mmCIF file with all atom_site columns, C-alpha atoms and ligand atoms in Angstrom:
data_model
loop_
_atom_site.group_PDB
_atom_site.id
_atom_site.type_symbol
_atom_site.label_atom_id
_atom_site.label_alt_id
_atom_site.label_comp_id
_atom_site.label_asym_id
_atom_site.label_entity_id
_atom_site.label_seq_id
_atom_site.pdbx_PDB_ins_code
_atom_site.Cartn_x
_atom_site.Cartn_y
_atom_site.Cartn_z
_atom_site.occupancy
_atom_site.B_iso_or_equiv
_atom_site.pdbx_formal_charge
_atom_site.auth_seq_id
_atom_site.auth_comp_id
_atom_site.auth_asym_id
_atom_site.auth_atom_id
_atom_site.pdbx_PDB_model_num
ATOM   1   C  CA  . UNK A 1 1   ? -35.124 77.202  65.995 1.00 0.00 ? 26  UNK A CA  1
ATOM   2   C  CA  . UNK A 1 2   ? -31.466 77.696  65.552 1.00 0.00 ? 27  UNK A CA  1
ATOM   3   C  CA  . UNK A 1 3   ? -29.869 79.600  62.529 1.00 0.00 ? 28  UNK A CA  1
ATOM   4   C  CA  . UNK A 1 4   ? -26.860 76.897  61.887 1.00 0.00 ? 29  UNK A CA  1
ATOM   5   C  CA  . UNK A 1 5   ? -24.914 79.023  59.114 1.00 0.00 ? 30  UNK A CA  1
ATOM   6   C  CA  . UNK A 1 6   ? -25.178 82.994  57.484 1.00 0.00 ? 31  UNK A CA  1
ATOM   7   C  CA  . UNK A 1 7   ? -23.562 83.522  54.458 1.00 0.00 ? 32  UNK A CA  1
ATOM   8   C  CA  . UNK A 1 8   ? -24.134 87.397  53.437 1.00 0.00 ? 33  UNK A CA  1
ATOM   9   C  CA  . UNK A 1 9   ? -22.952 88.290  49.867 1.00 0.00 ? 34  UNK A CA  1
ATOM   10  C  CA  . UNK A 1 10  ? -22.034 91.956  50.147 1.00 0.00 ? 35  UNK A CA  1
ATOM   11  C  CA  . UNK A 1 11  ? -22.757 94.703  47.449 1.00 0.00 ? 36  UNK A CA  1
ATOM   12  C  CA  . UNK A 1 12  ? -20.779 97.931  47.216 1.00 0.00 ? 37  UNK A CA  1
ATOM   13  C  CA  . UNK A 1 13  ? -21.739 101.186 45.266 1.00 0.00 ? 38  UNK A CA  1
ATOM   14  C  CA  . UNK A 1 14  ? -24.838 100.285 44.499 1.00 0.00 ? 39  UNK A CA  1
ATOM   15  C  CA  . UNK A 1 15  ? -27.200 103.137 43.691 1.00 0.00 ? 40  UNK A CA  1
ATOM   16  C  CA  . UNK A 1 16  ? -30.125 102.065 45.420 1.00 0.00 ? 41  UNK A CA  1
ATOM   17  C  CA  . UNK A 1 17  ? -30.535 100.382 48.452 1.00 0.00 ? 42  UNK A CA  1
ATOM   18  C  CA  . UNK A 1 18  ? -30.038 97.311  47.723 1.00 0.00 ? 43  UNK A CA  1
ATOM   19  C  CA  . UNK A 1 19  ? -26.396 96.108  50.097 1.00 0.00 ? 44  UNK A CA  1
ATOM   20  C  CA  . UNK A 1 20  ? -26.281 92.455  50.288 1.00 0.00 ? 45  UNK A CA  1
ATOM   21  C  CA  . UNK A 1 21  ? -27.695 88.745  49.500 1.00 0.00 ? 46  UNK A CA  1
ATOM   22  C  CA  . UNK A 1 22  ? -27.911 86.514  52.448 1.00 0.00 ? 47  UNK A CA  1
ATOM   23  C  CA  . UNK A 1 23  ? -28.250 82.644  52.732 1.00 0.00 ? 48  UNK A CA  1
ATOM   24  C  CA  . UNK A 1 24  ? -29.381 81.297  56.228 1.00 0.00 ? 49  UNK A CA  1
ATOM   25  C  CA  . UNK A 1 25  ? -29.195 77.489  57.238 1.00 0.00 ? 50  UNK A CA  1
ATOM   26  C  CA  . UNK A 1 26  ? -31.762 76.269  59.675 1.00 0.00 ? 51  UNK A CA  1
ATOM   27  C  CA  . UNK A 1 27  ? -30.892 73.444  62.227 1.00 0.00 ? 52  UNK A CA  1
ATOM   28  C  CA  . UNK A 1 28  ? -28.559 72.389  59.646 1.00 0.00 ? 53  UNK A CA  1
ATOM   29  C  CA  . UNK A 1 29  ? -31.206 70.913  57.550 1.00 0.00 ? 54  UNK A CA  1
ATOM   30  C  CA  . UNK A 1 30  ? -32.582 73.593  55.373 1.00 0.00 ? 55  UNK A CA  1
ATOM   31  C  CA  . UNK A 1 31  ? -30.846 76.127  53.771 1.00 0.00 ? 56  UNK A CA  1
ATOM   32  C  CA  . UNK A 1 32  ? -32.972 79.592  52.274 1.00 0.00 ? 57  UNK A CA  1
ATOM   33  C  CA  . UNK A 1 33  ? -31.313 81.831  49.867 1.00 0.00 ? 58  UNK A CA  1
ATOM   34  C  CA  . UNK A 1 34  ? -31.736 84.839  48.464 1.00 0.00 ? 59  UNK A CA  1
ATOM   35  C  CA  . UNK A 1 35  ? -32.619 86.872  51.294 1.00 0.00 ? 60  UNK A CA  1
ATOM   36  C  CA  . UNK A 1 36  ? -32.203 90.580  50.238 1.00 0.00 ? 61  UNK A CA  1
ATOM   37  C  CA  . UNK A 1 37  ? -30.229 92.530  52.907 1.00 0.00 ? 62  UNK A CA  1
ATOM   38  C  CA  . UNK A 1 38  ? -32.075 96.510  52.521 1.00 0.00 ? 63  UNK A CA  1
ATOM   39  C  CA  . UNK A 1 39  ? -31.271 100.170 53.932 1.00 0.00 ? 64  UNK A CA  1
ATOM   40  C  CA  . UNK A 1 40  ? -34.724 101.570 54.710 1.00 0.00 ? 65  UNK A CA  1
ATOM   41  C  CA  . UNK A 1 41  ? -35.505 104.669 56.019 1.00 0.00 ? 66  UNK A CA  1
ATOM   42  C  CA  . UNK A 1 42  ? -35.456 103.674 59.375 1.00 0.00 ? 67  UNK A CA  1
ATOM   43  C  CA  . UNK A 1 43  ? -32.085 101.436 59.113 1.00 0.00 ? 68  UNK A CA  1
ATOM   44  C  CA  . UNK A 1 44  ? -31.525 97.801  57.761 1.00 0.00 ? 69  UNK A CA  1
ATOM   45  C  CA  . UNK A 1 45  ? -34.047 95.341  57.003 1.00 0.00 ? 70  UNK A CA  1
ATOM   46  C  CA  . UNK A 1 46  ? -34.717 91.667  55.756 1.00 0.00 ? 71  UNK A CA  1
ATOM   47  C  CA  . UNK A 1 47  ? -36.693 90.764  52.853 1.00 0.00 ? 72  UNK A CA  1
ATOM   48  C  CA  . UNK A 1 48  ? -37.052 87.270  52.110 1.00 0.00 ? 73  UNK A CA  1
ATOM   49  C  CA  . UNK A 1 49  ? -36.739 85.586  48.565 1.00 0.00 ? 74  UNK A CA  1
ATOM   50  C  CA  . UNK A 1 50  ? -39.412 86.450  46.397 1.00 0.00 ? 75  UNK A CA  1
ATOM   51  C  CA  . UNK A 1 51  ? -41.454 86.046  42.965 1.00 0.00 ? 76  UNK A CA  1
ATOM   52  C  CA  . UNK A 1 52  ? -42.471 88.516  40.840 1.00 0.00 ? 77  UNK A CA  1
ATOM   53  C  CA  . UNK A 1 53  ? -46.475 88.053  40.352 1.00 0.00 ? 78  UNK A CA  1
ATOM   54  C  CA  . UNK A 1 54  ? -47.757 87.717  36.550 1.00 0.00 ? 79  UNK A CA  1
ATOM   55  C  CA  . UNK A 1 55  ? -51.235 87.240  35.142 1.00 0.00 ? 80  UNK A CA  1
ATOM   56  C  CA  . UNK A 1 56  ? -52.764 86.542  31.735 1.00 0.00 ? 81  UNK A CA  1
ATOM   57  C  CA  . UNK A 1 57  ? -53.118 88.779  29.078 1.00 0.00 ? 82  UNK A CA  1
ATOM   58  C  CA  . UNK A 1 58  ? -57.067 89.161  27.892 1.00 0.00 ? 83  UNK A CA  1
ATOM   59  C  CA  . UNK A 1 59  ? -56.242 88.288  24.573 1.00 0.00 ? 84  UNK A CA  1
ATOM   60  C  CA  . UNK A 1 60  ? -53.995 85.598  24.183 1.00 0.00 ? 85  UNK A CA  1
ATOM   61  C  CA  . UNK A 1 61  ? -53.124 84.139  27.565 1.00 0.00 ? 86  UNK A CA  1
ATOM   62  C  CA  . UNK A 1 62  ? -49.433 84.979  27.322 1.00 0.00 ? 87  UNK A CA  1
ATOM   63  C  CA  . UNK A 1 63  ? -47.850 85.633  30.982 1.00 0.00 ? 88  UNK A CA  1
ATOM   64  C  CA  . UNK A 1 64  ? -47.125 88.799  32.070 1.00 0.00 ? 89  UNK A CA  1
ATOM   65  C  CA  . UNK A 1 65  ? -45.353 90.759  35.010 1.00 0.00 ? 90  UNK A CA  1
ATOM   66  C  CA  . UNK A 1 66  ? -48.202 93.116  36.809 1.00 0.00 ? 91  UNK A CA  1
ATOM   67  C  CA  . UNK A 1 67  ? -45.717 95.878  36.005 1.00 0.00 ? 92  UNK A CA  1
ATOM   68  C  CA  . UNK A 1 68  ? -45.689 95.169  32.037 1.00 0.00 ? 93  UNK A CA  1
ATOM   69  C  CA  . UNK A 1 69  ? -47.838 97.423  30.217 1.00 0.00 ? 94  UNK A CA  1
ATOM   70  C  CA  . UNK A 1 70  ? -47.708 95.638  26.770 1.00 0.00 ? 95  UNK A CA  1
ATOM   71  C  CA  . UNK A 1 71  ? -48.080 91.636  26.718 1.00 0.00 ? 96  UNK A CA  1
ATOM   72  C  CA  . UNK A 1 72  ? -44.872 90.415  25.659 1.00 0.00 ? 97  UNK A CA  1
ATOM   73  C  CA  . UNK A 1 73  ? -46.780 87.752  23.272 1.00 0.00 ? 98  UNK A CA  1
ATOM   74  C  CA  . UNK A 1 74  ? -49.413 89.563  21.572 1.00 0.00 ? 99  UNK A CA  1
ATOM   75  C  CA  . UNK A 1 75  ? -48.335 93.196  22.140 1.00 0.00 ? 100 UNK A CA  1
ATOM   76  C  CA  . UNK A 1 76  ? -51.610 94.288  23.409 1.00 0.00 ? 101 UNK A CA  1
ATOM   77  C  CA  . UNK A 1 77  ? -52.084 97.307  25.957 1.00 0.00 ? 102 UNK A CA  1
ATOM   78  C  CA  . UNK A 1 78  ? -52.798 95.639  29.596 1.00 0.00 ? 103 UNK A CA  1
ATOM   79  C  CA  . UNK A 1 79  ? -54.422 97.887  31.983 1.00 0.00 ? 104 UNK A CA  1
ATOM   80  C  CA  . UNK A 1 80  ? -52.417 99.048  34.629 1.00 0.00 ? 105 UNK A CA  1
ATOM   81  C  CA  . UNK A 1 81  ? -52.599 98.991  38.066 1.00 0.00 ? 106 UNK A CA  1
ATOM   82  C  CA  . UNK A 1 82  ? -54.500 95.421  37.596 1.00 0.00 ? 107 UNK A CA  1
ATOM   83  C  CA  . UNK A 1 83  ? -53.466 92.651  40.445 1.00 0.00 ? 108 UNK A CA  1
ATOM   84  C  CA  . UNK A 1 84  ? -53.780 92.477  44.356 1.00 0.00 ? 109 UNK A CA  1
ATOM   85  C  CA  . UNK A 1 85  ? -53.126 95.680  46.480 1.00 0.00 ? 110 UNK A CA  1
ATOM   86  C  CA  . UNK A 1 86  ? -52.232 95.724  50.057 1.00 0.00 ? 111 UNK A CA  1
ATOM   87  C  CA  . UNK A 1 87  ? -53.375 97.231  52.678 1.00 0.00 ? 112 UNK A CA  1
ATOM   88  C  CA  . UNK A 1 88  ? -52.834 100.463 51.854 1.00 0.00 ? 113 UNK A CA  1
ATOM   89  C  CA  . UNK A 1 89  ? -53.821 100.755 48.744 1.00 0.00 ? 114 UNK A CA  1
ATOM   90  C  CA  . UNK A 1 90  ? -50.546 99.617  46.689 1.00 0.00 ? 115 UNK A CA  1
ATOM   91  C  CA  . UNK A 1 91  ? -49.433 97.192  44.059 1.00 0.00 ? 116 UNK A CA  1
ATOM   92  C  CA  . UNK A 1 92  ? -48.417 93.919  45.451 1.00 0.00 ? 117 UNK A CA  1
ATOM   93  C  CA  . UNK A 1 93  ? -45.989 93.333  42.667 1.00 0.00 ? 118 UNK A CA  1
ATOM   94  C  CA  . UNK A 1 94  ? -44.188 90.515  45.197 1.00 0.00 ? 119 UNK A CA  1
ATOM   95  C  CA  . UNK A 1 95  ? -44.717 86.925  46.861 1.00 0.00 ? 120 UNK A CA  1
ATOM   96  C  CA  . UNK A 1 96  ? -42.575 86.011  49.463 1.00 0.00 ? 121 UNK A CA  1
ATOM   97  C  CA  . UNK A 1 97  ? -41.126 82.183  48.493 1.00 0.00 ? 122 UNK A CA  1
ATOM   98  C  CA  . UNK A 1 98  ? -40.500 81.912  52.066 1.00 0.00 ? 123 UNK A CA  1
ATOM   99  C  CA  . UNK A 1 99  ? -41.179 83.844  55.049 1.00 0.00 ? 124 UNK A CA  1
ATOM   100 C  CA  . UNK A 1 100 ? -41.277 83.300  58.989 1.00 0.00 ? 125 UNK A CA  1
ATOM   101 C  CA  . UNK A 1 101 ? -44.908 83.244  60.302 1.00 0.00 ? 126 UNK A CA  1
ATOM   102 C  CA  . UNK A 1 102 ? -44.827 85.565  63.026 1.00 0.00 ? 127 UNK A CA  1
ATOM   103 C  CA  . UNK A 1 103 ? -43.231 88.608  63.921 1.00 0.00 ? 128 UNK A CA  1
ATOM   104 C  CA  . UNK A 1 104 ? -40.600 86.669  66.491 1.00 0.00 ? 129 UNK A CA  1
ATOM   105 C  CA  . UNK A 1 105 ? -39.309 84.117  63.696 1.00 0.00 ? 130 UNK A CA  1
ATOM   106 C  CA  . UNK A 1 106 ? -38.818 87.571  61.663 1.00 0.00 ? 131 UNK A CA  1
ATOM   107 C  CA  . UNK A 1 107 ? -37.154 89.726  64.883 1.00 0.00 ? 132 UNK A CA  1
ATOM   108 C  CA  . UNK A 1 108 ? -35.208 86.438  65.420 1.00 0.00 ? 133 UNK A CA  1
ATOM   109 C  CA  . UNK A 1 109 ? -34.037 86.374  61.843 1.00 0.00 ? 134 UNK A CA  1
ATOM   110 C  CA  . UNK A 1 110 ? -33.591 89.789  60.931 1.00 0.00 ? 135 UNK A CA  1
ATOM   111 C  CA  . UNK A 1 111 ? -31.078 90.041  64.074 1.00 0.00 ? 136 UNK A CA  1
ATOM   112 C  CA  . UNK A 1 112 ? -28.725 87.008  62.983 1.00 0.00 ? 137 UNK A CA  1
ATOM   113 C  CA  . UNK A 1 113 ? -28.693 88.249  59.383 1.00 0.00 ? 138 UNK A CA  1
ATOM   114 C  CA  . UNK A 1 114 ? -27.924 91.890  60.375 1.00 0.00 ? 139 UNK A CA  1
ATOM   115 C  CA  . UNK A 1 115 ? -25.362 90.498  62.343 1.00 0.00 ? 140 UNK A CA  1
ATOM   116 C  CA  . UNK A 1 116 ? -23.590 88.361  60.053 1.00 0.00 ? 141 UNK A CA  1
ATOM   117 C  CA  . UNK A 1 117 ? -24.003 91.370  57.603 1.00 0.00 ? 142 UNK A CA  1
ATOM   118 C  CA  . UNK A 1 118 ? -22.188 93.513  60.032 1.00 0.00 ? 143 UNK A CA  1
ATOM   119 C  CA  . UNK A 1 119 ? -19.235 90.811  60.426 1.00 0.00 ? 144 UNK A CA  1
ATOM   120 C  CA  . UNK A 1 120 ? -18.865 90.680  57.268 1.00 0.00 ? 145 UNK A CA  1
ATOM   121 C  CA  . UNK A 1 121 ? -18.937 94.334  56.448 1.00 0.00 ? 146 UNK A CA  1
ATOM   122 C  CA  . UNK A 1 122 ? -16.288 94.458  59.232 1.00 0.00 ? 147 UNK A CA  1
ATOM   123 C  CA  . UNK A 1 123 ? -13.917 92.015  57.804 1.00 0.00 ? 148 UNK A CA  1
ATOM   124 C  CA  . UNK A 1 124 ? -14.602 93.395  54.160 1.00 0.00 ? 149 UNK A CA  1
ATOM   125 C  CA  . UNK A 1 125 ? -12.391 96.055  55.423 1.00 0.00 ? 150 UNK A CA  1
ATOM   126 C  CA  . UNK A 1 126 ? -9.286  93.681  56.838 1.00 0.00 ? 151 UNK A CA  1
ATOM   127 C  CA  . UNK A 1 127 ? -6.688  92.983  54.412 1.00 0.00 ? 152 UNK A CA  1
ATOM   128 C  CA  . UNK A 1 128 ? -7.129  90.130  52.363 1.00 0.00 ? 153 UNK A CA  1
ATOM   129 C  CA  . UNK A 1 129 ? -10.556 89.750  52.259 1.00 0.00 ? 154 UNK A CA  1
ATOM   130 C  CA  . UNK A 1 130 ? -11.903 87.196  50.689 1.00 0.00 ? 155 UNK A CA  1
ATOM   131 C  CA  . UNK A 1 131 ? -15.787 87.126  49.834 1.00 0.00 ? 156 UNK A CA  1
ATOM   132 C  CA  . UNK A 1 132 ? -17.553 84.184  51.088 1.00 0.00 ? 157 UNK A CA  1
ATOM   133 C  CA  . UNK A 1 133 ? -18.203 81.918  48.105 1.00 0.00 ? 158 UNK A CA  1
ATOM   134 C  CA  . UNK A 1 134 ? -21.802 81.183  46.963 1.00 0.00 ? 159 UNK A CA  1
ATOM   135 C  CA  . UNK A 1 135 ? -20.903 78.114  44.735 1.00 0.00 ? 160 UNK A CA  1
ATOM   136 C  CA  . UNK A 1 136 ? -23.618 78.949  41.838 1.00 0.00 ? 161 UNK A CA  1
ATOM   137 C  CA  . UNK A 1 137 ? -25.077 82.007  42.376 1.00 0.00 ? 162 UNK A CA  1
ATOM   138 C  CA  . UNK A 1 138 ? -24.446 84.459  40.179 1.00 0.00 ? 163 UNK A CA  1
ATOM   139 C  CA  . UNK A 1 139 ? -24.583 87.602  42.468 1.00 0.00 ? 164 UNK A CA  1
ATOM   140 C  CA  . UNK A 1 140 ? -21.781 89.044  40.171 1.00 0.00 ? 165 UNK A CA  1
ATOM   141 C  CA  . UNK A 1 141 ? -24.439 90.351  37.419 1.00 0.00 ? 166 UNK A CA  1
ATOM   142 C  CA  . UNK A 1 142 ? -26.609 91.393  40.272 1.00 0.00 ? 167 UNK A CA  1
ATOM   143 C  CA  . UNK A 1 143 ? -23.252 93.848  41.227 1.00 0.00 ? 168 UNK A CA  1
ATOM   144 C  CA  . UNK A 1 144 ? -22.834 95.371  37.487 1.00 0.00 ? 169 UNK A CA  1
ATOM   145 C  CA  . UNK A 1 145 ? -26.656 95.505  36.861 1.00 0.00 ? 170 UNK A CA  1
ATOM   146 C  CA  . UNK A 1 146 ? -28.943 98.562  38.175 1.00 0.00 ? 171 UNK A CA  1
ATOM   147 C  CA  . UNK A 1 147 ? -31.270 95.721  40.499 1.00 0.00 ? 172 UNK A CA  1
ATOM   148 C  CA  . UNK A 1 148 ? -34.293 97.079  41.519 1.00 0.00 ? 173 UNK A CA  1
ATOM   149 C  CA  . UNK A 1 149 ? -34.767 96.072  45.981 1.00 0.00 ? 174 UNK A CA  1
ATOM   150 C  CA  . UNK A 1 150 ? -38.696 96.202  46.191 1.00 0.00 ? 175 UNK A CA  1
ATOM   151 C  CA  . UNK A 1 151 ? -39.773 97.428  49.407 1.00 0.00 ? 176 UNK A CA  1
ATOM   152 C  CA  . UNK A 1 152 ? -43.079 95.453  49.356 1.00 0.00 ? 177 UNK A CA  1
ATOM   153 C  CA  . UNK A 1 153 ? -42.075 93.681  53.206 1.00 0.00 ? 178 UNK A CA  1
ATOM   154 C  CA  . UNK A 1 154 ? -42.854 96.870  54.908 1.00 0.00 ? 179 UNK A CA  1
HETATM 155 ZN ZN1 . ZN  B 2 .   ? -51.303 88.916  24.835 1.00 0.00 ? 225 ZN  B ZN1 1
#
């Protein structure tokens, strides 16, 4: 498999760990956003795009992140800690929307997006820098709002 095309979206001053969106392209064919550039503990890591996991309130059926602790339809108290746990023992607030399937694809991966991340880092600091362009995305509001990286991948 050949990564055709990194595009990393870097995010300054942020105050948590949160330092960059990346887009890969795959054999020029496929294109997956949203991959969340992290600083862990033990360095930088990938997490791929995710979804926030919701059930249904008791009472009415209204949807609701696991995290909520009133139903945003009916007001009722949910009970927390409710949804899946991993293996040890914590809230799997997360599902990946993509993901590679073994830990290779993810070595493989994680390299060219560290990489590009690194480039671009690198260049941010060259005069006249200009920020690669993600036509749609709004990554600006990601930049002024407090975002929240979830550490769920490791
Ligand atoms: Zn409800």
């Amino acid at each position: 498999m050949n990564i055709t095309e990194v595009r990393v979206k870097l995010l300054e001053n942020q105050p948590d760990k949160l330092r960059g969106f990346a887009s890969i392209t795959i054999e020029n064919f496929l294109v997956i956003r949203d991959l969340k550039i992290i600083e862990g503990a033990n360095g930088l890591f990938i997490a791929m795009p995710s979804r926030k996991l919701c059930d249904r309130c008791p009472a009415c059926a209204g949807k609701n992140h696991l995290r909520a602790r009133f139903c945003n339809d009916c007001g009722r108290r949910l009970q927390s800690g409710r949804g899946p746990h991993d293996e040890r023992g914590r809230m799997r607030l997360y599902a990946d929307i993509a993901h590679p399937i073994h830990q290779r694809a993810r070595d493989f991966m994680e390299a060219e997006v560290l990489s590009s991340f690194r480039n671009e880092l690198k260049r941010s600091q060259e005069e006249g820098y200009v920020a690669v362009s993600f036509d749609d995305m709004d990554y600006e509001s990601y930049e002024r709002a407090t975002t929240s990286a979830h550490n769920s991948q490791r």
